mmCIF file of C-alpha atoms in Angstrom:
data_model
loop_
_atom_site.group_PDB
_atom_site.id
_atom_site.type_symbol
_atom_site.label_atom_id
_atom_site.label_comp_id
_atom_site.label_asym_id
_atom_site.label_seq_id
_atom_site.Cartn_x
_atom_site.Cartn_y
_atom_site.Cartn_z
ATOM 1 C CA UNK U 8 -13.345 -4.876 8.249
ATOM 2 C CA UNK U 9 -11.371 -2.558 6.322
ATOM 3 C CA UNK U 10 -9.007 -4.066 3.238
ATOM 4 C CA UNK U 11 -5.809 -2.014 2.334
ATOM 5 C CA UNK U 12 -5.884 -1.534 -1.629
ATOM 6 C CA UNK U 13 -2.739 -0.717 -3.352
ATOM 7 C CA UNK U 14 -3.825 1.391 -6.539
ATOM 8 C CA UNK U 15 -7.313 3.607 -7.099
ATOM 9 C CA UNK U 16 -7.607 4.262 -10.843
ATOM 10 C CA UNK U 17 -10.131 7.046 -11.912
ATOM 11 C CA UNK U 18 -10.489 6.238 -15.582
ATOM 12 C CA UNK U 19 -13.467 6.304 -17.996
ATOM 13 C CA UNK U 20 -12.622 4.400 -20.792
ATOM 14 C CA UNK U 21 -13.665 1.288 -20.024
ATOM 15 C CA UNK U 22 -11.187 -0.638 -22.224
ATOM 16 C CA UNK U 23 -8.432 0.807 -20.985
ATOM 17 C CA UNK U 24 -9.181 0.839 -17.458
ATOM 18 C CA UNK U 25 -9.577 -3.601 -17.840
ATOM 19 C CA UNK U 26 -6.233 -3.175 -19.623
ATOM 20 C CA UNK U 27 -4.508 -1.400 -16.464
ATOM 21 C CA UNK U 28 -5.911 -3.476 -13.993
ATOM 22 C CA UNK U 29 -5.351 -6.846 -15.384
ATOM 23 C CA UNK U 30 -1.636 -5.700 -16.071
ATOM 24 C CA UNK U 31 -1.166 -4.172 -12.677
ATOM 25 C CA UNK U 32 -2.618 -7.163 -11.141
ATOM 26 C CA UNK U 33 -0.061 -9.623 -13.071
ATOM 27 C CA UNK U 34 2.427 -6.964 -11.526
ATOM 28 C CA UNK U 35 1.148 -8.027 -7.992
ATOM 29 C CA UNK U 36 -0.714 -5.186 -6.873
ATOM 30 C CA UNK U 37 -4.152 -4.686 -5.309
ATOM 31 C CA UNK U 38 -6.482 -2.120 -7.597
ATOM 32 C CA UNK U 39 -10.060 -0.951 -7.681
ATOM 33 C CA UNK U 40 -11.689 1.289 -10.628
ATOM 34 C CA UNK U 41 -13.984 3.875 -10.655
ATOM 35 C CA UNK U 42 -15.244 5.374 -13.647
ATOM 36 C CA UNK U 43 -15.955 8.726 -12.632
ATOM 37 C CA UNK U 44 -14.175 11.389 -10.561
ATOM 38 C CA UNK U 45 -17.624 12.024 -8.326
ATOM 39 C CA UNK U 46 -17.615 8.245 -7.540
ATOM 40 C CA UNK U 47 -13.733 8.400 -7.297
ATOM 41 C CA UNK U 48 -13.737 10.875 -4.321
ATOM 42 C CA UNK U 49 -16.395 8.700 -2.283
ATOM 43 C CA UNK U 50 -14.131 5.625 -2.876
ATOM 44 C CA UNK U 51 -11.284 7.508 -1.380
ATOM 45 C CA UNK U 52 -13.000 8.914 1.510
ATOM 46 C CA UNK U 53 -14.064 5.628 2.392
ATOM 47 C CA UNK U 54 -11.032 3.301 1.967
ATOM 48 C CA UNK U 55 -7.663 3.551 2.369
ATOM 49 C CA UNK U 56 -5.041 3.214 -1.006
ATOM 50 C CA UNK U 57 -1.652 3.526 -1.366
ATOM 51 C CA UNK U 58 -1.843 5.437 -4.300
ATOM 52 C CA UNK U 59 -3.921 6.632 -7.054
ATOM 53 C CA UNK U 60 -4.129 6.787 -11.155
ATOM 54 C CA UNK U 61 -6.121 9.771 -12.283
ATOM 55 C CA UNK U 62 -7.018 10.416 -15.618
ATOM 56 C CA UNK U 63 -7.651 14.006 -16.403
ATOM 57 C CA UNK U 64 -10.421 13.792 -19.137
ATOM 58 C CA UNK U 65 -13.416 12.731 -16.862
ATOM 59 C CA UNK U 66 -17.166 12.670 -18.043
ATOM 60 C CA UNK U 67 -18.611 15.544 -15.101
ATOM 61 C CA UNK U 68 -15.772 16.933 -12.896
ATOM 62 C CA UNK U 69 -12.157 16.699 -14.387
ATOM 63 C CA UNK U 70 -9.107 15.211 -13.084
ATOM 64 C CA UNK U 71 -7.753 18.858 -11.926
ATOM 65 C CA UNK U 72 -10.675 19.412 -10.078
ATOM 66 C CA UNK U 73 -11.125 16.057 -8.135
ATOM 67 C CA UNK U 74 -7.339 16.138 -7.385
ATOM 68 C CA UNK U 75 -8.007 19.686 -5.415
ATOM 69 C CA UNK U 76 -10.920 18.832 -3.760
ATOM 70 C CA UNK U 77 -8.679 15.209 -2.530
ATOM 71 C CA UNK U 78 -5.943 17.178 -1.491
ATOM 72 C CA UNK U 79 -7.945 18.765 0.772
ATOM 73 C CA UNK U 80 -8.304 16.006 3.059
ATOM 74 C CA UNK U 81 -5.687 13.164 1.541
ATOM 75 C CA UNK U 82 -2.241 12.793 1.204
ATOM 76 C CA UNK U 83 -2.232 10.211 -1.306
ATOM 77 C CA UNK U 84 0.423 10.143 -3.662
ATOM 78 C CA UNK U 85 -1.294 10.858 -7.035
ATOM 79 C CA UNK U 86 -0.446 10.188 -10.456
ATOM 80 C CA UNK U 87 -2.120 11.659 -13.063
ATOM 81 C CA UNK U 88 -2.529 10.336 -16.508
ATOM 82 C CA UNK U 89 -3.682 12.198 -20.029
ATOM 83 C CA UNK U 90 -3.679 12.317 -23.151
ATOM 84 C CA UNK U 91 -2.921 16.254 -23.043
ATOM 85 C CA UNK U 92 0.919 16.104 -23.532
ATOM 86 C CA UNK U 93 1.387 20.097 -23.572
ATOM 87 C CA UNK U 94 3.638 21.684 -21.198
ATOM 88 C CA UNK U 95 0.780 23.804 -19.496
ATOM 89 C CA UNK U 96 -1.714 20.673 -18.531
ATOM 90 C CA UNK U 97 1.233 19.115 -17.278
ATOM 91 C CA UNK U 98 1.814 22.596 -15.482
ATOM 92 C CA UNK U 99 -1.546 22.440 -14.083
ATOM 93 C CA UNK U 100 -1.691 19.053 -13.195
ATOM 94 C CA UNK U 101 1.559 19.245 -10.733
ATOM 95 C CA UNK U 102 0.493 22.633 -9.307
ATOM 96 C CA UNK U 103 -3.052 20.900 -8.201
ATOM 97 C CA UNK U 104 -1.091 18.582 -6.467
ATOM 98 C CA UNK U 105 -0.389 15.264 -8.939
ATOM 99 C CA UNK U 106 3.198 13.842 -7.875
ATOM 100 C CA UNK U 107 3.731 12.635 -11.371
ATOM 101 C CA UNK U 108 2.330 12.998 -15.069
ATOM 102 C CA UNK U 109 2.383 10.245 -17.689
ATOM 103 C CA UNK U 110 0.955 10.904 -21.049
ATOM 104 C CA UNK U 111 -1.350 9.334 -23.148
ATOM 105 C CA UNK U 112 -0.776 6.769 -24.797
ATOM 106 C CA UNK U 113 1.779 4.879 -22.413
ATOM 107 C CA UNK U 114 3.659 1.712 -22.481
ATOM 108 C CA UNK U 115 2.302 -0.648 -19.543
ATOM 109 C CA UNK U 116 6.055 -1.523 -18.736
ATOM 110 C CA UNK U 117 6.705 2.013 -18.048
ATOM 111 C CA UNK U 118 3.543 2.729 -15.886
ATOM 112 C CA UNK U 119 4.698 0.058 -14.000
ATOM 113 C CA UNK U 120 8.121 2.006 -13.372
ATOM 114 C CA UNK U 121 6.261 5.284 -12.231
ATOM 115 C CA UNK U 122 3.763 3.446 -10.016
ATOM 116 C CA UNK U 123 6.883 1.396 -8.349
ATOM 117 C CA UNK U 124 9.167 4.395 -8.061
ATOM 118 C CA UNK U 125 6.348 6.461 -6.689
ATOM 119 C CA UNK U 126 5.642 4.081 -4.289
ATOM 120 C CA UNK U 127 9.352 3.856 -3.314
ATOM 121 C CA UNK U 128 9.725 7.562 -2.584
ATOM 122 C CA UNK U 129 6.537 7.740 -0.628
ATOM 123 C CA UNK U 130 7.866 4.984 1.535
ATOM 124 C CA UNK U 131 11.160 6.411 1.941
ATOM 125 C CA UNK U 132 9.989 9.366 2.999
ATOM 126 C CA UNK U 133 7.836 7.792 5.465
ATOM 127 C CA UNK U 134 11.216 6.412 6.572
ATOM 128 C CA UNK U 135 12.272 9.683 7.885
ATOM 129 C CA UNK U 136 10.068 9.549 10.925
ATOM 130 C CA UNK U 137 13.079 7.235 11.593
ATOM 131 C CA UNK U 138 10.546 5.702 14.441
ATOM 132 C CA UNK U 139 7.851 3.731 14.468
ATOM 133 C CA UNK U 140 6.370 2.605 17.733
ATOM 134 C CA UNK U 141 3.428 0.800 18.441
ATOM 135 C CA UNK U 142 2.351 0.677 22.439
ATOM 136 C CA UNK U 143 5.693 -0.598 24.365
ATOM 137 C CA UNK U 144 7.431 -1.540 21.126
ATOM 138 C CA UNK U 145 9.751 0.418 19.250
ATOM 139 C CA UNK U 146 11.764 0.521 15.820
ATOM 140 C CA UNK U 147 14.267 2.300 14.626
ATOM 141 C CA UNK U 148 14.503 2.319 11.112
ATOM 142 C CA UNK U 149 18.086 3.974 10.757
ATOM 143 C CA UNK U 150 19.730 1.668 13.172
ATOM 144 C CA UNK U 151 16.807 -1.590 12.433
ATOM 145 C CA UNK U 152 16.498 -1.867 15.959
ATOM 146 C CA UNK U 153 14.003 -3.109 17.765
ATOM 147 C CA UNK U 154 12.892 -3.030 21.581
ATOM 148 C CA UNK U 155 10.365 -3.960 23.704
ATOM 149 C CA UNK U 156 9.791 -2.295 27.298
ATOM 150 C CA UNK U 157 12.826 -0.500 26.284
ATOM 151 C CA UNK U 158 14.883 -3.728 26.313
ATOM 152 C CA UNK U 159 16.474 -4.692 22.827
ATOM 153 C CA UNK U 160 14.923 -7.972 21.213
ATOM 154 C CA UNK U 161 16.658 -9.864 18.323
ATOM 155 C CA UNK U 162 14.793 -9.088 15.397
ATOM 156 C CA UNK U 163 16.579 -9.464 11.734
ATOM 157 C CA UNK U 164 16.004 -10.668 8.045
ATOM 158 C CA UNK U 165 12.969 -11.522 7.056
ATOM 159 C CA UNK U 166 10.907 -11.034 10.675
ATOM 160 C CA UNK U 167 12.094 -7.710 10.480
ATOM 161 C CA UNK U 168 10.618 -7.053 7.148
ATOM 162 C CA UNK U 169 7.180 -8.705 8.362
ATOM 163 C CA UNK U 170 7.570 -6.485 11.280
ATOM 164 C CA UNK U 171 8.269 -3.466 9.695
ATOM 165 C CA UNK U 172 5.163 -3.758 7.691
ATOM 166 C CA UNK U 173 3.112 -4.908 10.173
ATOM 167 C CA UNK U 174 4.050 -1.531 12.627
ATOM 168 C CA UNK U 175 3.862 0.948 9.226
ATOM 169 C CA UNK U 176 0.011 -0.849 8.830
ATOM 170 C CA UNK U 177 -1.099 -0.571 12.271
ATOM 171 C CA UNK U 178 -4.656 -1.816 13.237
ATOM 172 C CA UNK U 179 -5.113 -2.627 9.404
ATOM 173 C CA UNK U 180 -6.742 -6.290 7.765
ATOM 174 C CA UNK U 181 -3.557 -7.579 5.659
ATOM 175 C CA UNK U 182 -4.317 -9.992 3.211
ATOM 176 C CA UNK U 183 -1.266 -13.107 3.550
ATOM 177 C CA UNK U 184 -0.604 -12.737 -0.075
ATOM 178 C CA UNK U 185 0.005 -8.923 0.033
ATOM 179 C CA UNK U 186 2.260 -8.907 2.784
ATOM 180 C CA UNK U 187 4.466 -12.439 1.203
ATOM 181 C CA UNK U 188 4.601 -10.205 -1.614
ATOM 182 C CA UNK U 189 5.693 -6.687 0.302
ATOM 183 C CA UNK U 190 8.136 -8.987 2.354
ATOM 184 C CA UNK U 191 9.385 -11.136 -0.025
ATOM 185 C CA UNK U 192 8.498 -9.819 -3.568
ATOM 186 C CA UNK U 193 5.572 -11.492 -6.008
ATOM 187 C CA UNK U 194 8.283 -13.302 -8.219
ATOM 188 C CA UNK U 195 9.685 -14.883 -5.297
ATOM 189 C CA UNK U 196 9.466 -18.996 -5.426
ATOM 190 C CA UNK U 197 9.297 -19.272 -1.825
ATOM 191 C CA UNK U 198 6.352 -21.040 -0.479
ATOM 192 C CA UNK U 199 3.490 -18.776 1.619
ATOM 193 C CA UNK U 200 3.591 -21.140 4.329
ATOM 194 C CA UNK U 201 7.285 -19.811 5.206
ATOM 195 C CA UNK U 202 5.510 -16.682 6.000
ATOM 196 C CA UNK U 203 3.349 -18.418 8.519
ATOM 197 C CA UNK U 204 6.792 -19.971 10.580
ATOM 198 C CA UNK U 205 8.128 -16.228 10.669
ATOM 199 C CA UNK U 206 4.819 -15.105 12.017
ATOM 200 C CA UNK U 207 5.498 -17.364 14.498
ATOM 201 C CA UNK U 208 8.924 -16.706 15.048
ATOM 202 C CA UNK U 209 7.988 -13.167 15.869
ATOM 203 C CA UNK U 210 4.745 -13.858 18.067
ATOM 204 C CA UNK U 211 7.414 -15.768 20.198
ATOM 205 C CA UNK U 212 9.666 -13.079 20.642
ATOM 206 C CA UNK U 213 6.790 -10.307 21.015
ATOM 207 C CA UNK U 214 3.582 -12.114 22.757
ATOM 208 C CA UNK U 215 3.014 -12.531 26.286
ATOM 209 C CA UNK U 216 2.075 -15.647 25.385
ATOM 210 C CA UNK U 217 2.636 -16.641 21.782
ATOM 211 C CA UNK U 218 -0.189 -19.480 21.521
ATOM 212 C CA UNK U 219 -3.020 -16.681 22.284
ATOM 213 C CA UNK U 220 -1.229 -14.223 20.552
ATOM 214 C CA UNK U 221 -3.399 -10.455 21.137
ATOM 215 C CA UNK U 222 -0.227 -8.301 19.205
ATOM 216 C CA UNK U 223 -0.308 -10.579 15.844
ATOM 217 C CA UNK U 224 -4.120 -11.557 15.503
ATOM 218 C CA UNK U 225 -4.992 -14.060 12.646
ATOM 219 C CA UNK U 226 -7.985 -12.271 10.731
ATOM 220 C CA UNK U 227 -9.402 -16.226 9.576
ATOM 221 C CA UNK U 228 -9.201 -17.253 5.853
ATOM 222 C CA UNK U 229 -7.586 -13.419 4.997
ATOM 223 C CA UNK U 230 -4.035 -12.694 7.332
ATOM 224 C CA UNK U 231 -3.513 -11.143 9.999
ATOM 225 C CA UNK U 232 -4.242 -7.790 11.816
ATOM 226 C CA UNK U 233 -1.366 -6.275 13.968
ATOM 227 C CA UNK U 234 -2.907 -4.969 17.021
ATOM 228 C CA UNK U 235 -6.765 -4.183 17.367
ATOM 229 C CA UNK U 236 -9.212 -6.313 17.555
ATOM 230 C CA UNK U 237 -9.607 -9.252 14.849
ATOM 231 C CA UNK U 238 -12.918 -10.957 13.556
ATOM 232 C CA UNK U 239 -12.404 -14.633 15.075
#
């Protein structure tokens, strides 16, 4: 079972790396540390993140080096953190292949921003494949239309949301509260069983039969999996 993380951070201060997470987390992402860049790449290799905080000052191999030897394989948006403020190491860093730089020390408020905004343009830009299709099921994301066998299906508000991130998270484990929160936004004072009746809603309009749903599995006591196969 494989668990979608929001944020790798590569950081070996210890203190500071606490201080990230536990804001972050308040902030209503998913994170995971590593302490060193050589423990950093195996993390990556072997789970997927929507993003990752490097620090450049690593005990063993350096921020600039992991970062090539990731981009050689990963597509991860990247943004790279230091306490080397000079216009060359910020030089270096982007030309390795960091989307962003942020220097040391930095206000948690505006780490926030960056992470947010870089996570915005990554998804927009995923919007471009203006498609998304999953077997006999189709989106549009220009026109937010959706069709089934070729036959448009009324799909709108929130269940297209849900759907949305269901189809751009294919064959993935989604944890309830990260998808309330992608759908709906962690601040939100709705209650998480409203997700649950638009789950429904859209295992209605999508499932041969809704009541064994096989499109929208329930992955028990985490969320759901859209399409594959689900642990009962």
């Amino acid at each position: 079972m494989i668990f979608m993380t929001d944020i790798l951070i590569i950081e070996d201060n210890e203190e500071l790396a606490t201080l990230i997470c536990d804001f972050l987390k308040r902030d209503g992402f998913t994170v995971r540390w590593e302490k060193n860049a050589e423990d950093g790449l195996k993390s990556v290799d072997s789970s997927p993140y929507r993003m990752l905080l490097l620090d450049v000052m690593l005990p063993g191999m350096d921020g600039y080096e992991a970062l090539q030897i990731i981009r050689k394989k990963h597509n991860i948006p990247v943004l790279m953190m230091s306490a080397r403020t000079d216009d060359q190491s910020k030089i270096l860093g982007l030309d390795v292949g960091a989307d962003d730089y942020l220097d040391k020390p930095f206000s948690f408020p505006v780490l926030s921003s960056k992470i947010k905004a870089m996570l915005r343009r990554n998804y927009d830009m995923a919007e471009d494949k203006e498609l998304l299709v999953y077997q006999n099921i189709t989106m549009d994301i220009r026109s937010r239309v959706v069709t089934r066998d070729g036959k448009e299906i009324s799909v709108s508000g929130k269940e297209y949301d849900i759907l949305r991130y269901f189809m751009e998270h294919q064959n993935q484990v989604i944890h309830k509260e990260t998808l309330f929160n992608a759908v709906w936004g962690c601040d939100c004072f709705s209650e998480m069983n409203t997700l649950n009746v638009y789950v429904r809603w859209l295992r209605e309009k999508l499932e041969e039969d809704p009541k064994n749903p096989v499109l929208i599995q329930t992955v028990w006591r985490v969320g759901y999996r859209f399409g594959g196969n689900a642990d009962k």
